[in-house]
PDB file of C-alpha atoms and ligand atoms in Angstrom:
ATOM      1  CA  MET A1462      66.605  43.262  35.080  1.00 57.00           C
ATOM      2  CA  GLU A1463      64.298  41.364  37.582  1.00 58.00           C
ATOM      3  CA  ASN A1464      63.206  37.933  36.838  1.00 67.00           C
ATOM      4  CA  THR A1465      59.332  38.095  36.857  1.00 58.00           C
ATOM      5  CA  ALA A1466      58.890  34.567  35.364  1.00 64.00           C
ATOM      6  CA  LYS A1467      57.321  31.943  37.619  1.00 90.00           C
ATOM      7  CA  HIS A1468      60.350  29.774  37.348  1.00 97.00           C
ATOM      8  CA  LYS A1469      63.388  30.714  39.527  1.00 98.00           C
ATOM      9  CA  LEU A1470      67.087  31.308  38.666  1.00 98.00           C
ATOM     10  CA  HIS A1471      69.558  29.902  41.072  1.00 98.00           C
ATOM     11  CA  ILE A1472      73.176  30.942  41.316  1.00 98.00           C
ATOM     12  CA  TYR A1473      75.888  29.016  43.212  1.00 98.00           C
ATOM     13  CA  THR A1474      79.148  31.172  43.362  1.00 98.00           C
ATOM     14  CA  GLY A1475      81.994  31.948  45.740  1.00 98.00           C
ATOM     15  CA  ASN A1476      85.493  30.524  46.041  1.00 96.00           C
ATOM     16  CA  GLY A1477      84.532  27.523  48.259  1.00 96.00           C
ATOM     17  CA  LYS A1478      83.973  24.026  47.275  1.00 97.00           C
ATOM     18  CA  GLY A1479      80.384  22.737  46.519  1.00 98.00           C
ATOM     19  CA  LYS A1480      78.894  24.940  43.682  1.00 98.00           C
ATOM     20  CA  THR A1481      78.861  22.251  41.046  1.00 98.00           C
ATOM     21  CA  SER A1482      77.960  19.617  43.666  1.00 98.00           C
ATOM     22  CA  ALA A1483      75.029  21.596  44.836  1.00 98.00           C
ATOM     23  CA  ALA A1484      73.716  22.160  41.202  1.00 98.00           C
ATOM     24  CA  MET A1485      74.067  18.475  40.408  1.00 98.00           C
ATOM     25  CA  GLY A1486      72.248  17.756  43.782  1.00 98.00           C
ATOM     26  CA  LEU A1487      69.263  19.837  42.531  1.00 98.00           C
ATOM     27  CA  ALA A1488      69.371  17.914  39.198  1.00 98.00           C
ATOM     28  CA  LEU A1489      69.257  14.627  41.191  1.00 98.00           C
ATOM     29  CA  ARG A1490      66.299  15.927  43.216  1.00 98.00           C
ATOM     30  CA  MET A1491      64.401  17.014  40.100  1.00 98.00           C
ATOM     31  CA  LEU A1492      65.093  13.620  38.325  1.00 98.00           C
ATOM     32  CA  GLY A1493      63.815  11.901  41.492  1.00 98.00           C
ATOM     33  CA  HIS A1494      60.427  13.542  40.762  1.00 98.00           C
ATOM     34  CA  GLY A1495      60.502  12.171  37.225  1.00 98.00           C
ATOM     35  CA  LYS A1496      61.329  15.519  35.647  1.00 98.00           C
ATOM     36  CA  GLN A1497      63.462  16.344  32.563  1.00 98.00           C
ATOM     37  CA  VAL A1498      66.882  17.923  33.411  1.00 98.00           C
ATOM     38  CA  LEU A1499      69.319  19.431  30.872  1.00 98.00           C
ATOM     39  CA  ILE A1500      72.993  19.633  31.996  1.00 98.00           C
ATOM     40  CA  ALA A1501      75.674  21.559  30.310  1.00 97.00           C
ATOM     41  CA  GLN A1502      79.175  22.080  31.673  1.00 96.00           C
ATOM     42  CA  PHE A1503      81.212  24.959  30.282  1.00 95.00           C
ATOM     43  CA  MET A1504      85.077  24.813  30.253  1.00 89.00           C
ATOM     44  CA  LYS A1505      85.289  21.234  31.423  1.00 84.00           C
ATOM     45  CA  GLN A1506      86.076  17.764  30.228  1.00 81.00           C
ATOM     46  CA  PRO A1507      82.909  15.657  30.104  1.00 80.00           C
ATOM     47  CA  ASN A1508      84.487  12.909  32.377  1.00 86.00           C
ATOM     48  CA  SER A1509      83.325  13.820  35.823  1.00 92.00           C
ATOM     49  CA  GLY A1510      81.676  11.307  38.167  1.00 95.00           C
ATOM     50  CA  GLU A1511      78.430  13.322  38.330  1.00 96.00           C
ATOM     51  CA  LEU A1512      77.912  13.139  34.447  1.00 96.00           C
ATOM     52  CA  ALA A1513      78.661   9.361  34.329  1.00 96.00           C
ATOM     53  CA  ALA A1514      76.024   8.773  37.128  1.00 97.00           C
ATOM     54  CA  LEU A1515      73.343  11.181  35.794  1.00 96.00           C
ATOM     55  CA  ARG A1516      73.695   9.810  32.329  1.00 95.00           C
ATOM     56  CA  GLN A1517      72.207   6.589  33.646  1.00 96.00           C
ATOM     57  CA  LEU A1518      69.028   8.181  35.001  1.00 97.00           C
ATOM     58  CA  PRO A1519      65.927   8.675  32.783  1.00 97.00           C
ATOM     59  CA  GLY A1520      65.059  12.261  32.074  1.00 98.00           C
ATOM     60  CA  ALA A1521      68.719  13.523  32.259  1.00 98.00           C
ATOM     61  CA  HIS A1522      69.942  15.138  29.070  1.00 98.00           C
ATOM     62  CA  ILE A1523      73.648  15.976  28.997  1.00 97.00           C
ATOM     63  CA  VAL A1524      74.680  18.483  26.263  1.00 97.00           C
ATOM     64  CA  GLU A1525      78.317  18.389  25.382  1.00 93.00           C
ATOM     65  CA  MET A1526      79.884  21.706  24.943  1.00 94.00           C
ATOM     66  CA  ALA A1527      82.801  22.621  22.552  1.00 92.00           C
ATOM     67  CA  PRO A1528      85.912  21.257  24.460  1.00 88.00           C
ATOM     68  CA  MET A1529      88.576  23.616  25.755  1.00 85.00           C
ATOM     69  CA  ARG A1530      91.936  22.248  24.897  1.00 78.00           C
ATOM     70  CA  VAL A1531      94.014  24.607  27.335  1.00 82.00           C
ATOM     71  CA  PHE A1532      93.327  27.165  29.952  1.00 84.00           C
ATOM     72  CA  THR A1533      92.554  30.674  28.777  1.00 85.00           C
ATOM     73  CA  TYR A1534      95.634  32.138  30.345  1.00 86.00           C
ATOM     74  CA  GLN A1535      97.864  29.816  28.240  1.00 87.00           C
ATOM     75  CA  MET A1536      96.273  31.196  24.950  1.00 88.00           C
ATOM     76  CA  ASP A1537      97.601  33.796  22.757  1.00 88.00           C
ATOM     77  CA  GLU A1538      95.291  36.298  21.221  1.00 88.00           C
ATOM     78  CA  GLU A1539      94.435  34.287  18.223  1.00 89.00           C
ATOM     79  CA  GLY A1540      93.868  31.116  20.240  1.00 88.00           C
ATOM     80  CA  LEU A1541      91.584  33.069  22.563  1.00 90.00           C
ATOM     81  CA  ALA A1542      89.620  34.618  19.693  1.00 92.00           C
ATOM     82  CA  LEU A1543      89.182  30.965  18.187  1.00 91.00           C
ATOM     83  CA  THR A1544      87.992  29.773  21.658  1.00 92.00           C
ATOM     84  CA  GLN A1545      85.423  32.593  22.083  1.00 93.00           C
ATOM     85  CA  LYS A1546      84.095  31.741  18.610  1.00 94.00           C
ATOM     86  CA  GLU A1547      83.765  27.953  19.436  1.00 94.00           C
ATOM     87  CA  GLN A1548      82.304  28.601  22.765  1.00 94.00           C
ATOM     88  CA  THR A1549      79.764  31.160  21.495  1.00 96.00           C
ATOM     89  CA  GLN A1550      78.634  28.865  18.795  1.00 96.00           C
ATOM     90  CA  SER A1551      78.334  25.918  21.213  1.00 96.00           C
ATOM     91  CA  ALA A1552      76.334  28.192  23.507  1.00 97.00           C
ATOM     92  CA  ARG A1553      73.992  29.029  20.604  1.00 97.00           C
ATOM     93  CA  GLN A1554      73.495  25.312  19.880  1.00 98.00           C
ATOM     94  CA  LEU A1555      72.789  24.805  23.589  1.00 98.00           C
ATOM     95  CA  GLN A1556      70.123  27.493  23.384  1.00 98.00           C
ATOM     96  CA  GLU A1557      68.410  25.527  20.571  1.00 98.00           C
ATOM     97  CA  GLU A1558      68.642  22.315  22.618  1.00 98.00           C
ATOM     98  CA  ILE A1559      67.034  23.995  25.552  1.00 98.00           C
ATOM     99  CA  ALA A1560      64.164  25.206  23.394  1.00 98.00           C
ATOM    100  CA  ARG A1561      63.732  21.731  21.872  1.00 98.00           C
ATOM    101  CA  LEU A1562      63.773  19.717  25.080  1.00 98.00           C
ATOM    102  CA  GLN A1563      61.910  22.321  27.356  1.00 98.00           C
ATOM    103  CA  PRO A1564      63.419  20.876  30.515  1.00 98.00           C
ATOM    104  CA  ASP A1565      62.057  21.280  33.954  1.00 98.00           C
ATOM    105  CA  LEU A1566      65.617  22.264  35.103  1.00 98.00           C
ATOM    106  CA  CYS A1567      68.606  23.543  33.271  1.00 98.00           C
ATOM    107  CA  VAL A1568      71.960  23.224  34.948  1.00 98.00           C
ATOM    108  CA  LEU A1569      74.478  25.571  33.246  1.00 98.00           C
ATOM    109  CA  ASP A1570      77.593  24.634  35.136  1.00 98.00           C
ATOM    110  CA  GLU A1571      80.602  27.142  35.260  1.00 97.00           C
ATOM    111  CA  LEU A1572      78.621  29.645  33.177  1.00 97.00           C
ATOM    112  CA  CYS A1573      79.737  32.471  35.466  1.00 97.00           C
ATOM    113  CA  VAL A1574      83.399  31.550  34.793  1.00 96.00           C
ATOM    114  CA  ALA A1575      82.806  31.408  30.983  1.00 96.00           C
ATOM    115  CA  LEU A1576      81.403  34.863  31.282  1.00 96.00           C
ATOM    116  CA  SER A1577      84.035  36.340  33.513  1.00 95.00           C
ATOM    117  CA  GLN A1578      86.629  34.986  31.088  1.00 94.00           C
ATOM    118  CA  ARG A1579      84.692  36.536  28.209  1.00 93.00           C
ATOM    119  CA  LEU A1580      84.299  33.346  26.287  1.00 95.00           C
ATOM    120  CA  ILE A1581      80.644  34.087  25.483  1.00 96.00           C
ATOM    121  CA  PRO A1582      78.985  37.467  25.378  1.00 97.00           C
ATOM    122  CA  GLU A1583      76.693  38.474  28.276  1.00 97.00           C
ATOM    123  CA  ASP A1584      73.770  38.967  25.967  1.00 98.00           C
ATOM    124  CA  LEU A1585      73.950  35.366  24.991  1.00 98.00           C
ATOM    125  CA  ALA A1586      74.184  34.013  28.586  1.00 98.00           C
ATOM    126  CA  VAL A1587      71.223  36.113  29.543  1.00 98.00           C
ATOM    127  CA  SER A1588      69.139  34.821  26.498  1.00 97.00           C
ATOM    128  CA  LEU A1589      70.236  31.211  27.509  1.00 98.00           C
ATOM    129  CA  VAL A1590      68.948  31.704  30.940  1.00 98.00           C
ATOM    130  CA  GLN A1591      65.845  33.288  29.684  1.00 98.00           C
ATOM    131  CA  THR A1592      65.101  30.473  27.299  1.00 98.00           C
ATOM    132  CA  GLY A1593      65.581  27.924  30.230  1.00 98.00           C
ATOM    133  CA  LEU A1594      63.279  30.036  32.384  1.00 98.00           C
ATOM    134  CA  GLN A1595      60.381  29.747  29.951  1.00 97.00           C
ATOM    135  CA  TYR A1596      60.145  26.151  30.613  1.00 97.00           C
ATOM    136  CA  GLY A1597      61.664  25.504  34.046  1.00 98.00           C
ATOM    137  CA  GLU A1598      64.208  26.440  36.754  1.00 98.00           C
ATOM    138  CA  VAL A1599      67.539  27.353  35.785  1.00 98.00           C
ATOM    139  CA  ALA A1600      70.760  26.805  37.966  1.00 98.00           C
ATOM    140  CA  VAL A1601      74.084  28.582  37.112  1.00 98.00           C
ATOM    141  CA  THR A1602      77.451  27.924  38.879  1.00 98.00           C
ATOM    142  CA  GLY A1603      80.853  29.387  38.810  1.00 98.00           C
ATOM    143  CA  ARG A1604      83.071  31.655  40.753  1.00 97.00           C
ATOM    144  CA  GLY A1605      82.839  35.462  40.279  1.00 96.00           C
ATOM    145  CA  ALA A1606      79.071  35.736  39.348  1.00 95.00           C
ATOM    146  CA  ALA A1607      78.408  39.268  38.288  1.00 94.00           C
ATOM    147  CA  GLY A1608      76.275  41.594  36.045  1.00 96.00           C
ATOM    148  CA  ARG A1609      72.838  40.870  34.713  1.00 97.00           C
ATOM    149  CA  LEU A1610      72.667  37.206  35.827  1.00 98.00           C
ATOM    150  CA  VAL A1611      73.106  38.274  39.476  1.00 98.00           C
ATOM    151  CA  GLU A1612      70.424  40.986  38.831  1.00 98.00           C
ATOM    152  CA  MET A1613      68.046  38.321  37.562  1.00 97.00           C
ATOM    153  CA  ALA A1614      68.753  35.583  40.204  1.00 98.00           C
ATOM    154  CA  ASP A1615      66.139  34.722  42.747  1.00 98.00           C
ATOM    155  CA  TYR A1616      68.484  32.455  44.765  1.00 98.00           C
ATOM    156  CA  ILE A1617      72.127  33.343  45.177  1.00 98.00           C
ATOM    157  CA  SER A1618      74.261  31.081  47.358  1.00 98.00           C
ATOM    158  CA  THR A1619      77.770  32.169  47.945  1.00 98.00           C
ATOM    159  CA  ILE A1620      80.048  29.419  49.180  1.00 98.00           C
ATOM    160  CA  ALA A1621      83.159  30.534  50.967  1.00 97.00           C
ATOM    161  CA  ALA A1622      86.439  28.679  51.208  1.00 94.00           C
ATOM    162  CA  THR A1623      87.297  28.837  54.866  1.00 95.00           C
ATOM    163  CA  ARG A1624      89.596  25.706  54.540  1.00 93.00           C
ATOM    164  CA  HIS A1625      90.573  23.591  51.466  1.00 89.00           C
ATOM    165  CA  PRO A1626      93.235  20.801  51.136  1.00 88.00           C
ATOM    166  CA  PHE A1627      94.475  22.560  48.040  1.00 85.00           C
ATOM    167  CA  GLN A1628      96.101  25.079  50.359  1.00 83.00           C
ATOM    168  CA  GLU A1629      98.241  22.244  51.574  1.00 86.00           C
ATOM    169  CA  GLY A1630      99.206  21.155  48.130  1.00 87.00           C
ATOM    170  CA  VAL A1631      96.639  18.326  47.710  1.00 84.00           C
ATOM    171  CA  GLY A1632      95.654  18.095  44.125  1.00 87.00           C
ATOM    172  CA  ALA A1633      92.144  17.238  42.563  1.00 89.00           C
ATOM    173  CA  ARG A1634      90.899  13.801  43.898  1.00 93.00           C
ATOM    174  CA  GLU A1635      88.766  11.314  41.916  1.00 94.00           C
ATOM    175  CA  GLY A1636      85.204  11.090  43.239  1.00 95.00           C
ATOM    176  CA  ILE A1637      85.739  14.224  45.348  1.00 95.00           C
ATOM    177  CA  GLU A1638      86.783  17.018  43.060  1.00 93.00           C
ATOM    178  CA  TRP A1639      85.597  15.500  39.801  1.00 94.00           C
TER     179      TRP A1639
HETATM  180  P1  LIG B 512      82.695  21.026  43.366  1.00 72.05           P
HETATM  181  O1  LIG B 512      82.715  20.673  41.956  1.00 72.05           O
HETATM  182  O2  LIG B 512      83.535  20.049  44.154  1.00 72.05           O
HETATM  183  O3  LIG B 512      81.269  21.245  43.812  1.00 72.05           O
HETATM  184  P2  LIG B 512      83.036  23.878  42.924  1.00 72.05           P
HETATM  185  O4  LIG B 512      82.139  23.671  41.732  1.00 72.05           O
HETATM  186  O5  LIG B 512      82.507  24.681  44.057  1.00 72.05           O
HETATM  187  O6  LIG B 512      83.412  22.367  43.490  1.00 72.05           O
HETATM  188  P3  LIG B 512      85.074  25.173  41.317  1.00 72.05           P
HETATM  189  O7  LIG B 512      85.140  26.606  41.685  1.00 72.05           O
HETATM  190  O8  LIG B 512      84.182  24.860  40.097  1.00 72.05           O
HETATM  191  O9  LIG B 512      84.439  24.341  42.489  1.00 72.05           O
HETATM  192  O10 LIG B 512      86.345  24.616  41.171  1.00 72.05           O
HETATM  193  C1  LIG B 512      86.639  23.594  40.282  1.00 72.05           C
HETATM  194  C2  LIG B 512      87.548  22.566  41.084  1.00 72.05           C
HETATM  195  O11 LIG B 512      88.279  23.087  42.080  1.00 72.05           O
HETATM  196  C3  LIG B 512      86.720  21.448  41.742  1.00 72.05           C
HETATM  197  O12 LIG B 512      87.439  20.275  41.626  1.00 72.05           O
HETATM  198  C4  LIG B 512      86.697  21.960  43.175  1.00 72.05           C
HETATM  199  O13 LIG B 512      86.393  20.843  44.078  1.00 72.05           O
HETATM  200  C5  LIG B 512      87.951  22.527  43.362  1.00 72.05           C
HETATM  201  N1  LIG B 512      87.846  23.658  44.329  1.00 72.05           N
HETATM  202  C6  LIG B 512      86.811  24.246  44.855  1.00 72.05           C
HETATM  203  N2  LIG B 512      87.140  25.250  45.808  1.00 72.05           N
HETATM  204  C7  LIG B 512      88.415  25.302  45.778  1.00 72.05           C
HETATM  205  C8  LIG B 512      89.445  26.134  46.533  1.00 72.05           C
HETATM  206  N3  LIG B 512      88.996  27.099  47.279  1.00 72.05           N
HETATM  207  N4  LIG B 512      90.778  25.917  46.263  1.00 72.05           N
HETATM  208  C9  LIG B 512      91.095  24.911  45.345  1.00 72.05           C
HETATM  209  N5  LIG B 512      90.210  24.097  44.694  1.00 72.05           N
HETATM  210  C10 LIG B 512      89.020  24.287  44.943  1.00 72.05           C
HETATM  211 MG1  LIG B 513      82.226  24.074  39.744  1.00 72.05          MG
END
């Protein structure tokens, strides 16, 4: 399914560092032009440095998604089913929020991961993106982009991890990884 709308869909994917940072950079650029930007982060705690900074800027709208208590691989079948229900419900509310705010840019951070872990159905992800594209640009991030979003995308940037300190056992660092 091709995206024929005048607004473009951007995907930042691949296993290298920089996908979320790139999408937040795009948000910053839009905000600098006085535009309205909606930011939603799937599968994350809302405590990142980028959200704290963006919250202070006029025109930025952070939509909090249902929290994830544990990683999906730590969930039993019942826990996974409940999480799918919560995340799907949260994505539906997000879609209403996009329609209400009509932002110039929607950042849907880690949507590709939520999709590949089957936390929300692909149809809903596609309709989230289509709703965003009615009003502005949409940027989606996450490893393992696939399926209909990839078919629809106008920009696809794949970042490769040629080297990463994680390989030497260095954990996530404040201000750098979150
Ligand atoms: P960033 O948020 O720094 O822009 P990202 O969005 O590209 O990175 P994700 O794939 O979302 O990275 O991974 C989540 C976390 O893992 C981030 O803290 C990120 O910095 C870190 N990370 C990114 N690439 C790697 C890698 N190849 N190995 C280990 N950790 C990584
Ligand atoms: Mg990321």
